[in-house]
Amino acid sequence: MTQKQDELSPRKSQILLSAVEDYIQQASPITSSNIQHKCSLELSTATLRNELNALEAMGYLKQLHTSGGRVPTSKGYRYFVNSLMEDVPLDKDVLNEIQSLFDERTVYLGDIINDIADIVSKATNYPTVVMLKGFEKLIIKNIKIIPLMTGQALILIETNSGVINNSMKTSNQTPMQTYIDASNFLTKTFEGQTVADLIKNIRSYKGNMSKELTEYKSIFDALIGSLNRIIDQIGEHKFSAKGQLKLLDSPEYSDLSKAKPVIEAINNHDEMEELFTDDVDNDDGVSFKIGSEIPVKDLQDCAVVRADYSVGDETTASIGIIGPQRMDYAKIASALKFVVGEFNNLKLLNNEPDEGKKGEHDE
């Protein structure tokens, strides 16, 4: 549940927002003298101290020590995020770095998911998790089987959200034309159906082949084995986590004993799946979970910023950035919005023939 923004007076709101922003940037406890320099309000140190006391009593700030300064609570960060999301600026340096990935991109799903996790982690300096969801619901557009010199063949299943690729063992005695004919037959048979339909029905198609199609049977046997490996590898979710050790760069997790359970949770497929269970359904396309809002116990001292990429009504991929509650929410939100937008551009590219690039990738 989000914090109502009209709970605070305009003056308290401005002080709180300035205090949280300063703490995010400096990682130093909030004091009345620091806020006096940051905040445009002309208030005495005593008045500011009283306002900070009131914000602490309301649960937006807390004192680490009796004589020390204050730090934001999860409630304070939530108020900051809700105010921030009214107008999230785009961080140009982050966007340029992410753009360079897509300029050199491949549309192979496994590659792009790993690359996105890596580049977003590098751009934001926080651990990043990418999870492909609804793999079995992707719609098939084209299927190609390309023989290689190694006694294997490359399988390219083009979908409405990228290309699934895998390899399979083949016979060197199989003519090239047989692979072309088999590819055309598979495309004609399964175009417009889901990957789940392909996996479910390919055995029955093989069993019902007419005599003139028996030459495809060895290819289909190998293809079925390859599809089973894809299922084992991807299943319903494709998961990639990058930059876990970047957590140690944050003062909150410089102590390895505090960082270790967080890193272990990020590497735990089941716990990440729990984190991505619900779809992002707000108008901004970016969601925030802070502190106790996070369902994974070992992450409840953290914040998670997440965006989903959807094809039609189906969520195809979720991207989450995990870090301390003192993270740069505006920078991260802008990065995620940009990545989701580039995913949409990638989908448009998939509607166009790109044989030259595929050939380069195969080599």
mmCIF file of C-alpha atoms in Angstrom:
data_model
loop_
_atom_site.group_PDB
_atom_site.id
_atom_site.type_symbol
_atom_site.label_atom_id
_atom_site.label_comp_id
_atom_site.label_asym_id
_atom_site.label_seq_id
_atom_site.Cartn_x
_atom_site.Cartn_y
_atom_site.Cartn_z
ATOM 1 C CA MET A 1 0.000 0.000 0.000
ATOM 2 C CA THR A 2 1.443 3.393 -0.972
ATOM 3 C CA GLN A 3 1.757 6.317 1.415
ATOM 4 C CA LYS A 4 -0.722 9.139 0.880
ATOM 5 C CA GLN A 5 1.114 12.254 -0.250
ATOM 6 C CA ASP A 6 -1.275 14.729 1.439
ATOM 7 C CA GLU A 7 -0.353 13.482 4.930
ATOM 8 C CA LEU A 8 2.384 16.071 5.291
ATOM 9 C CA SER A 9 2.270 19.847 5.177
ATOM 10 C CA PRO A 10 4.093 21.407 2.213
ATOM 11 C CA ARG A 11 6.956 22.446 4.520
ATOM 12 C CA LYS A 12 7.358 18.993 6.077
ATOM 13 C CA SER A 13 7.152 17.439 2.626
ATOM 14 C CA GLN A 14 9.897 19.659 1.249
ATOM 15 C CA ILE A 15 12.124 18.996 4.253
ATOM 16 C CA LEU A 16 11.592 15.238 4.047
ATOM 17 C CA LEU A 17 12.251 15.079 0.303
ATOM 18 C CA SER A 18 15.425 17.154 0.682
ATOM 19 C CA ALA A 19 16.555 14.990 3.579
ATOM 20 C CA VAL A 20 16.033 11.702 1.730
ATOM 21 C CA GLU A 21 17.683 12.978 -1.450
ATOM 22 C CA ASP A 22 20.701 14.195 0.527
ATOM 23 C CA TYR A 23 20.994 10.857 2.307
ATOM 24 C CA ILE A 24 20.805 8.950 -0.987
ATOM 25 C CA GLN A 25 23.635 11.041 -2.385
ATOM 26 C CA GLN A 26 25.885 11.325 0.675
ATOM 27 C CA ALA A 27 25.083 8.241 2.804
ATOM 28 C CA SER A 28 25.630 10.511 5.822
ATOM 29 C CA PRO A 29 23.111 10.896 8.670
ATOM 30 C CA ILE A 30 20.615 13.719 8.242
ATOM 31 C CA THR A 31 21.162 16.788 10.433
ATOM 32 C CA SER A 32 19.318 20.084 10.675
ATOM 33 C CA SER A 33 22.427 22.006 9.572
ATOM 34 C CA ASN A 34 22.816 19.876 6.423
ATOM 35 C CA ILE A 35 19.174 20.291 5.461
ATOM 36 C CA GLN A 36 19.374 24.034 6.099
ATOM 37 C CA HIS A 37 21.919 24.284 3.292
ATOM 38 C CA LYS A 38 19.998 21.966 0.960
ATOM 39 C CA CYS A 39 16.463 23.211 1.528
ATOM 40 C CA SER A 40 15.320 26.527 0.030
ATOM 41 C CA LEU A 41 13.122 27.280 3.054
ATOM 42 C CA GLU A 42 14.425 30.070 5.278
ATOM 43 C CA LEU A 43 14.089 28.364 8.640
ATOM 44 C CA SER A 44 16.202 28.472 11.739
ATOM 45 C CA THR A 45 18.146 25.414 12.812
ATOM 46 C CA ALA A 46 15.841 25.100 15.825
ATOM 47 C CA THR A 47 12.717 25.109 13.627
ATOM 48 C CA LEU A 48 14.265 22.536 11.305
ATOM 49 C CA ARG A 49 15.168 20.385 14.290
ATOM 50 C CA ASN A 50 11.557 20.523 15.452
ATOM 51 C CA GLU A 51 10.331 19.513 11.982
ATOM 52 C CA LEU A 52 12.792 16.630 11.857
ATOM 53 C CA ASN A 53 11.588 15.524 15.292
ATOM 54 C CA ALA A 54 8.018 15.590 13.993
ATOM 55 C CA LEU A 55 8.965 13.560 10.895
ATOM 56 C CA GLU A 56 10.684 11.058 13.154
ATOM 57 C CA ALA A 57 7.592 10.802 15.352
ATOM 58 C CA MET A 58 5.494 10.211 12.216
ATOM 59 C CA GLY A 59 7.761 7.324 11.188
ATOM 60 C CA TYR A 60 9.506 8.885 8.172
ATOM 61 C CA LEU A 61 12.920 9.185 9.835
ATOM 62 C CA LYS A 62 14.738 7.337 12.596
ATOM 63 C CA GLN A 63 17.790 7.967 14.756
ATOM 64 C CA LEU A 64 20.566 5.402 14.687
ATOM 65 C CA HIS A 65 21.990 6.696 17.975
ATOM 66 C CA THR A 66 20.676 9.068 20.609
ATOM 67 C CA SER A 67 23.228 11.762 19.797
ATOM 68 C CA GLY A 68 23.545 11.022 16.073
ATOM 69 C CA GLY A 69 21.720 12.218 12.999
ATOM 70 C CA ARG A 70 18.730 10.576 11.388
ATOM 71 C CA VAL A 71 18.254 8.273 8.411
ATOM 72 C CA PRO A 72 15.124 7.619 6.337
ATOM 73 C CA THR A 73 12.853 4.702 7.212
ATOM 74 C CA SER A 74 11.130 2.493 4.642
ATOM 75 C CA LYS A 75 8.117 4.800 5.035
ATOM 76 C CA GLY A 76 10.323 7.802 4.279
ATOM 77 C CA TYR A 77 11.749 6.155 1.163
ATOM 78 C CA ARG A 78 8.247 5.196 0.027
ATOM 79 C CA TYR A 79 7.098 8.833 0.357
ATOM 80 C CA PHE A 80 10.144 9.939 -1.625
ATOM 81 C CA VAL A 81 9.506 7.373 -4.378
ATOM 82 C CA ASN A 82 5.816 8.287 -4.675
ATOM 83 C CA SER A 83 6.743 11.963 -5.072
ATOM 84 C CA LEU A 84 9.575 11.160 -7.457
ATOM 85 C CA MET A 85 7.464 9.057 -9.812
ATOM 86 C CA GLU A 86 5.321 12.045 -10.721
ATOM 87 C CA ASP A 87 8.164 13.020 -13.063
ATOM 88 C CA VAL A 88 11.127 10.651 -13.380
ATOM 89 C CA PRO A 89 14.014 12.273 -15.280
ATOM 90 C CA LEU A 90 16.035 10.243 -17.756
ATOM 91 C CA ASP A 91 19.688 9.747 -16.886
ATOM 92 C CA LYS A 92 21.448 10.329 -20.225
ATOM 93 C CA ASP A 93 24.686 8.561 -19.295
ATOM 94 C CA VAL A 94 22.795 5.445 -18.266
ATOM 95 C CA LEU A 95 20.631 5.550 -21.384
ATOM 96 C CA ASN A 96 23.642 5.913 -23.685
ATOM 97 C CA GLU A 97 25.330 2.895 -22.113
ATOM 98 C CA ILE A 98 22.204 0.780 -22.415
ATOM 99 C CA GLN A 99 21.657 1.978 -25.984
ATOM 100 C CA SER A 100 25.120 0.712 -26.927
ATOM 101 C CA LEU A 101 24.020 -2.793 -25.927
ATOM 102 C CA PHE A 102 20.982 -2.691 -28.161
ATOM 103 C CA ASP A 103 22.963 -1.201 -31.044
ATOM 104 C CA GLU A 104 25.126 -4.338 -31.001
ATOM 105 C CA ARG A 105 22.312 -6.641 -29.975
ATOM 106 C CA THR A 106 21.405 -10.096 -31.035
ATOM 107 C CA VAL A 107 17.764 -11.133 -30.923
ATOM 108 C CA TYR A 108 18.616 -14.486 -29.356
ATOM 109 C CA LEU A 109 16.620 -14.582 -26.137
ATOM 110 C CA GLY A 110 19.248 -16.263 -23.967
ATOM 111 C CA ASP A 111 21.943 -13.817 -25.079
ATOM 112 C CA ILE A 112 19.862 -10.664 -24.753
ATOM 113 C CA ILE A 113 18.597 -11.585 -21.279
ATOM 114 C CA ASN A 114 22.128 -12.182 -19.995
ATOM 115 C CA ASP A 115 23.376 -9.028 -21.701
ATOM 116 C CA ILE A 116 20.558 -6.874 -20.307
ATOM 117 C CA ALA A 117 21.175 -8.101 -16.761
ATOM 118 C CA ASP A 118 24.882 -7.347 -17.153
ATOM 119 C CA ILE A 119 24.581 -3.902 -18.746
ATOM 120 C CA VAL A 120 21.861 -2.638 -16.394
ATOM 121 C CA SER A 121 23.908 -3.814 -13.421
ATOM 122 C CA LYS A 122 26.978 -1.989 -14.747
ATOM 123 C CA ALA A 123 24.995 1.155 -15.541
ATOM 124 C CA THR A 124 23.286 1.363 -12.149
ATOM 125 C CA ASN A 125 26.017 -0.294 -10.042
ATOM 126 C CA TYR A 126 23.487 -2.608 -8.374
ATOM 127 C CA PRO A 127 22.641 -6.298 -8.741
ATOM 128 C CA THR A 128 20.167 -6.923 -11.560
ATOM 129 C CA VAL A 129 17.892 -9.884 -12.162
ATOM 130 C CA VAL A 130 16.143 -10.643 -15.472
ATOM 131 C CA MET A 131 13.556 -13.389 -15.689
ATOM 132 C CA LEU A 132 11.917 -14.614 -18.868
ATOM 133 C CA LYS A 133 8.330 -15.560 -18.090
ATOM 134 C CA GLY A 134 5.692 -17.346 -20.103
ATOM 135 C CA PHE A 135 8.282 -18.907 -22.411
ATOM 136 C CA GLU A 136 5.793 -21.573 -23.454
ATOM 137 C CA LYS A 137 3.294 -18.886 -24.570
ATOM 138 C CA LEU A 138 5.564 -17.238 -27.144
ATOM 139 C CA ILE A 139 4.090 -17.319 -30.652
ATOM 140 C CA ILE A 140 6.137 -19.046 -33.372
ATOM 141 C CA LYS A 141 6.810 -17.041 -36.523
ATOM 142 C CA ASN A 142 9.482 -19.084 -38.265
ATOM 143 C CA ILE A 143 11.602 -22.210 -37.744
ATOM 144 C CA LYS A 144 14.955 -22.837 -39.382
ATOM 145 C CA ILE A 145 17.322 -25.790 -39.063
ATOM 146 C CA ILE A 146 20.800 -24.962 -40.343
ATOM 147 C CA PRO A 147 23.467 -27.718 -40.634
ATOM 148 C CA LEU A 148 26.937 -26.876 -39.347
ATOM 149 C CA MET A 149 30.338 -28.310 -40.225
ATOM 150 C CA THR A 150 30.614 -29.869 -36.747
ATOM 151 C CA GLY A 151 28.037 -32.618 -37.342
ATOM 152 C CA GLN A 152 25.403 -30.575 -35.585
ATOM 153 C CA ALA A 153 22.596 -28.292 -36.737
ATOM 154 C CA LEU A 154 21.485 -24.951 -35.355
ATOM 155 C CA ILE A 155 17.789 -24.608 -34.531
ATOM 156 C CA LEU A 156 16.348 -21.094 -34.770
ATOM 157 C CA ILE A 157 12.767 -20.677 -33.522
ATOM 158 C CA GLU A 158 11.727 -17.090 -34.199
ATOM 159 C CA THR A 159 8.951 -15.912 -31.898
ATOM 160 C CA ASN A 160 7.043 -12.701 -31.301
ATOM 161 C CA SER A 161 9.598 -11.807 -28.610
ATOM 162 C CA GLY A 162 12.954 -12.912 -29.975
ATOM 163 C CA VAL A 163 14.696 -16.000 -31.266
ATOM 164 C CA ILE A 164 15.133 -19.210 -29.280
ATOM 165 C CA ASN A 165 18.256 -21.012 -30.397
ATOM 166 C CA ASN A 166 19.685 -24.429 -29.643
ATOM 167 C CA SER A 167 21.711 -27.119 -31.394
ATOM 168 C CA MET A 168 21.098 -30.770 -32.191
ATOM 169 C CA LYS A 169 23.130 -33.713 -33.472
ATOM 170 C CA THR A 170 22.665 -34.563 -37.127
ATOM 171 C CA SER A 171 23.866 -36.966 -39.761
ATOM 172 C CA ASN A 172 26.463 -35.726 -42.226
ATOM 173 C CA GLN A 173 24.658 -37.807 -44.863
ATOM 174 C CA THR A 174 21.525 -35.626 -44.761
ATOM 175 C CA PRO A 175 21.308 -33.381 -47.860
ATOM 176 C CA MET A 176 21.044 -29.617 -47.412
ATOM 177 C CA GLN A 177 17.731 -29.574 -49.271
ATOM 178 C CA THR A 178 16.239 -31.889 -46.640
ATOM 179 C CA TYR A 179 16.978 -29.307 -43.942
ATOM 180 C CA ILE A 180 15.401 -26.577 -46.079
ATOM 181 C CA ASP A 181 12.304 -28.683 -46.734
ATOM 182 C CA ALA A 182 12.030 -29.692 -43.070
ATOM 183 C CA SER A 183 12.333 -26.035 -42.000
ATOM 184 C CA ASN A 184 9.589 -25.008 -44.428
ATOM 185 C CA PHE A 185 7.378 -27.880 -43.254
ATOM 186 C CA LEU A 186 7.830 -26.946 -39.589
ATOM 187 C CA THR A 187 7.161 -23.267 -40.257
ATOM 188 C CA LYS A 188 4.024 -24.040 -42.270
ATOM 189 C CA THR A 189 2.792 -26.464 -39.604
ATOM 190 C CA PHE A 190 3.486 -24.425 -36.456
ATOM 191 C CA GLU A 191 3.417 -20.780 -37.578
ATOM 192 C CA GLY A 192 1.028 -18.858 -35.330
ATOM 193 C CA GLN A 193 1.051 -21.553 -32.654
ATOM 194 C CA THR A 194 2.805 -21.339 -29.296
ATOM 195 C CA VAL A 195 6.079 -22.946 -28.295
ATOM 196 C CA ALA A 196 4.011 -25.150 -25.984
ATOM 197 C CA ASP A 197 1.999 -26.350 -29.003
ATOM 198 C CA LEU A 198 5.204 -27.219 -30.830
ATOM 199 C CA ILE A 199 6.598 -29.187 -27.910
ATOM 200 C CA LYS A 200 3.280 -30.937 -27.264
ATOM 201 C CA ASN A 201 2.387 -31.867 -30.839
ATOM 202 C CA ILE A 202 5.626 -32.506 -32.700
ATOM 203 C CA ARG A 203 5.697 -36.205 -31.713
ATOM 204 C CA SER A 204 2.229 -36.788 -33.155
ATOM 205 C CA TYR A 205 3.157 -34.974 -36.376
ATOM 206 C CA LYS A 206 6.210 -37.213 -36.684
ATOM 207 C CA GLY A 207 4.091 -40.338 -36.149
ATOM 208 C CA ASN A 208 1.496 -39.302 -38.727
ATOM 209 C CA MET A 209 3.924 -38.339 -41.489
ATOM 210 C CA SER A 210 3.154 -39.640 -44.913
ATOM 211 C CA LYS A 211 5.722 -41.751 -46.731
ATOM 212 C CA GLU A 212 7.087 -38.813 -48.695
ATOM 213 C CA LEU A 213 8.013 -37.110 -45.397
ATOM 214 C CA THR A 214 9.832 -40.044 -43.828
ATOM 215 C CA GLU A 215 13.173 -38.482 -44.722
ATOM 216 C CA TYR A 216 12.456 -35.826 -42.067
ATOM 217 C CA LYS A 217 12.071 -38.363 -39.283
ATOM 218 C CA SER A 218 15.726 -38.422 -38.229
ATOM 219 C CA ILE A 219 15.675 -34.619 -38.120
ATOM 220 C CA PHE A 220 12.499 -34.675 -36.042
ATOM 221 C CA ASP A 221 13.996 -37.201 -33.617
ATOM 222 C CA ALA A 222 16.952 -34.878 -33.048
ATOM 223 C CA LEU A 223 14.666 -31.849 -32.860
ATOM 224 C CA ILE A 224 12.511 -33.464 -30.153
ATOM 225 C CA GLY A 225 15.618 -34.143 -28.080
ATOM 226 C CA SER A 226 16.732 -30.558 -28.545
ATOM 227 C CA LEU A 227 13.330 -29.203 -27.504
ATOM 228 C CA ASN A 228 13.462 -31.304 -24.360
ATOM 229 C CA ARG A 229 16.824 -29.729 -23.530
ATOM 230 C CA ILE A 230 15.322 -26.285 -24.073
ATOM 231 C CA ILE A 231 12.574 -27.173 -21.616
ATOM 232 C CA ASP A 232 15.162 -28.302 -19.066
ATOM 233 C CA GLN A 233 17.223 -25.164 -19.602
ATOM 234 C CA ILE A 234 14.456 -22.593 -19.665
ATOM 235 C CA GLY A 235 11.300 -24.253 -18.369
ATOM 236 C CA GLU A 236 8.702 -21.629 -17.628
ATOM 237 C CA HIS A 237 11.289 -19.036 -16.594
ATOM 238 C CA LYS A 238 14.673 -17.991 -17.908
ATOM 239 C CA PHE A 239 16.706 -16.451 -15.108
ATOM 240 C CA SER A 240 19.847 -14.335 -15.138
ATOM 241 C CA ALA A 241 21.412 -12.485 -12.197
ATOM 242 C CA LYS A 242 24.399 -10.176 -12.610
ATOM 243 C CA GLY A 243 26.414 -7.818 -10.431
ATOM 244 C CA GLN A 244 25.728 -9.473 -7.088
ATOM 245 C CA LEU A 245 29.121 -8.402 -5.687
ATOM 246 C CA LYS A 246 28.344 -4.760 -6.490
ATOM 247 C CA LEU A 247 26.253 -4.855 -3.343
ATOM 248 C CA LEU A 248 29.525 -4.729 -1.382
ATOM 249 C CA ASP A 249 30.171 -1.230 -2.800
ATOM 250 C CA SER A 250 27.245 0.117 -0.765
ATOM 251 C CA PRO A 251 28.095 1.225 2.789
ATOM 252 C CA GLU A 252 25.063 -0.694 4.084
ATOM 253 C CA TYR A 253 26.560 -3.972 2.862
ATOM 254 C CA SER A 254 30.290 -3.431 3.259
ATOM 255 C CA ASP A 255 30.038 -6.002 6.063
ATOM 256 C CA LEU A 256 30.091 -9.349 4.257
ATOM 257 C CA SER A 257 27.914 -10.982 6.930
ATOM 258 C CA LYS A 258 25.096 -8.560 6.031
ATOM 259 C CA ALA A 259 25.633 -8.876 2.287
ATOM 260 C CA LYS A 260 25.848 -12.662 2.173
ATOM 261 C CA PRO A 261 22.131 -13.497 2.774
ATOM 262 C CA VAL A 262 21.105 -10.863 0.217
ATOM 263 C CA ILE A 263 23.484 -12.243 -2.416
ATOM 264 C CA GLU A 264 22.293 -15.780 -1.688
ATOM 265 C CA ALA A 265 18.670 -14.686 -2.120
ATOM 266 C CA ILE A 266 19.484 -13.027 -5.457
ATOM 267 C CA ASN A 267 21.054 -16.287 -6.661
ATOM 268 C CA ASN A 268 18.077 -18.347 -5.498
ATOM 269 C CA HIS A 269 15.803 -19.010 -8.480
ATOM 270 C CA ASP A 270 12.784 -19.884 -6.320
ATOM 271 C CA GLU A 271 13.039 -16.744 -4.198
ATOM 272 C CA MET A 272 13.448 -14.548 -7.273
ATOM 273 C CA GLU A 273 10.410 -16.218 -8.830
ATOM 274 C CA GLU A 274 8.461 -15.285 -5.691
ATOM 275 C CA LEU A 275 9.666 -11.713 -6.072
ATOM 276 C CA PHE A 276 8.395 -11.586 -9.670
ATOM 277 C CA THR A 277 5.082 -13.373 -9.097
ATOM 278 C CA ASP A 278 2.818 -10.337 -9.510
ATOM 279 C CA ASP A 279 2.790 -8.288 -12.707
ATOM 280 C CA VAL A 280 3.590 -4.570 -12.674
ATOM 281 C CA ASP A 281 0.212 -2.916 -13.106
ATOM 282 C CA ASN A 282 0.808 0.784 -12.445
ATOM 283 C CA ASP A 283 0.653 3.484 -15.110
ATOM 284 C CA ASP A 284 4.358 4.326 -14.862
ATOM 285 C CA GLY A 285 5.425 0.817 -15.842
ATOM 286 C CA VAL A 286 7.935 0.730 -12.978
ATOM 287 C CA SER A 287 7.163 -0.635 -9.503
ATOM 288 C CA PHE A 288 8.992 -0.238 -6.217
ATOM 289 C CA LYS A 289 9.046 -2.563 -3.234
ATOM 290 C CA ILE A 290 10.747 -1.223 -0.125
ATOM 291 C CA GLY A 291 11.531 -3.016 3.117
ATOM 292 C CA SER A 292 8.671 -5.143 4.414
ATOM 293 C CA GLU A 293 6.830 -4.767 1.087
ATOM 294 C CA ILE A 294 9.288 -7.327 -0.341
ATOM 295 C CA PRO A 295 8.037 -10.937 0.012
ATOM 296 C CA VAL A 296 11.537 -12.434 0.328
ATOM 297 C CA LYS A 297 12.635 -12.262 3.989
ATOM 298 C CA ASP A 298 16.370 -11.831 3.336
ATOM 299 C CA LEU A 299 15.669 -8.819 1.092
ATOM 300 C CA GLN A 300 13.515 -6.884 3.555
ATOM 301 C CA ASP A 301 16.305 -4.434 4.347
ATOM 302 C CA CYS A 302 16.564 -3.711 0.616
ATOM 303 C CA ALA A 303 14.584 -2.008 -2.130
ATOM 304 C CA VAL A 304 13.597 -3.573 -5.440
ATOM 305 C CA VAL A 305 12.859 -1.528 -8.556
ATOM 306 C CA ARG A 306 11.178 -3.542 -11.287
ATOM 307 C CA ALA A 307 9.737 -3.232 -14.786
ATOM 308 C CA ASP A 308 7.976 -5.803 -16.969
ATOM 309 C CA TYR A 309 8.067 -6.273 -20.727
ATOM 310 C CA SER A 310 4.818 -7.587 -22.191
ATOM 311 C CA VAL A 311 3.717 -8.945 -25.539
ATOM 312 C CA GLY A 312 -0.020 -8.417 -25.808
ATOM 313 C CA ASP A 313 -1.489 -9.222 -22.409
ATOM 314 C CA GLU A 314 1.317 -11.598 -21.449
ATOM 315 C CA THR A 315 4.339 -10.604 -19.383
ATOM 316 C CA THR A 316 7.363 -11.957 -21.241
ATOM 317 C CA ALA A 317 10.219 -10.667 -19.100
ATOM 318 C CA SER A 318 10.708 -9.005 -15.723
ATOM 319 C CA ILE A 319 13.733 -6.872 -14.878
ATOM 320 C CA GLY A 320 14.528 -6.094 -11.253
ATOM 321 C CA ILE A 321 17.280 -4.044 -9.632
ATOM 322 C CA ILE A 322 18.046 -4.890 -6.014
ATOM 323 C CA GLY A 323 19.968 -2.665 -3.660
ATOM 324 C CA PRO A 324 19.908 -0.773 -0.376
ATOM 325 C CA GLN A 325 16.914 1.394 0.389
ATOM 326 C CA ARG A 326 19.279 4.326 -0.117
ATOM 327 C CA MET A 327 19.420 3.854 -3.889
ATOM 328 C CA ASP A 328 19.090 6.421 -6.681
ATOM 329 C CA TYR A 329 15.478 5.672 -7.581
ATOM 330 C CA ALA A 330 15.231 8.220 -10.412
ATOM 331 C CA LYS A 331 18.326 6.901 -12.198
ATOM 332 C CA ILE A 332 17.192 3.295 -11.876
ATOM 333 C CA ALA A 333 13.593 3.954 -12.922
ATOM 334 C CA SER A 334 14.751 5.813 -16.030
ATOM 335 C CA ALA A 335 17.089 2.942 -16.935
ATOM 336 C CA LEU A 336 14.315 0.363 -16.629
ATOM 337 C CA LYS A 337 11.822 2.429 -18.624
ATOM 338 C CA PHE A 338 14.378 2.782 -21.389
ATOM 339 C CA VAL A 339 15.175 -0.938 -21.455
ATOM 340 C CA VAL A 340 11.486 -1.841 -21.749
ATOM 341 C CA GLY A 341 11.146 0.648 -24.609
ATOM 342 C CA GLU A 342 14.121 -0.943 -26.383
ATOM 343 C CA PHE A 343 12.525 -4.354 -25.923
ATOM 344 C CA ASN A 344 9.567 -3.020 -27.895
ATOM 345 C CA ASN A 345 11.892 -1.845 -30.654
ATOM 346 C CA LEU A 346 13.449 -5.302 -30.675
ATOM 347 C CA LYS A 347 10.015 -6.858 -31.194
ATOM 348 C CA LEU A 348 9.476 -4.605 -34.196
ATOM 349 C CA LEU A 349 12.822 -5.664 -35.645
ATOM 350 C CA ASN A 350 11.739 -9.281 -35.406
ATOM 351 C CA ASN A 351 9.018 -8.561 -37.956
ATOM 352 C CA GLU A 352 11.640 -7.901 -40.601
ATOM 353 C CA PRO A 353 13.828 -10.468 -42.399
ATOM 354 C CA ASP A 354 17.367 -10.369 -41.052
ATOM 355 C CA GLU A 355 19.032 -13.320 -42.692
ATOM 356 C CA GLY A 356 22.367 -11.587 -43.017
ATOM 357 C CA LYS A 357 22.691 -11.043 -39.269
ATOM 358 C CA LYS A 358 21.585 -14.587 -38.481
ATOM 359 C CA GLY A 359 24.189 -15.931 -40.840
ATOM 360 C CA GLU A 360 26.869 -13.858 -39.133
ATOM 361 C CA HIS A 361 25.776 -15.170 -35.751
ATOM 362 C CA ASP A 362 25.903 -18.765 -36.960
ATOM 363 C CA GLU A 363 29.505 -18.466 -37.992
#
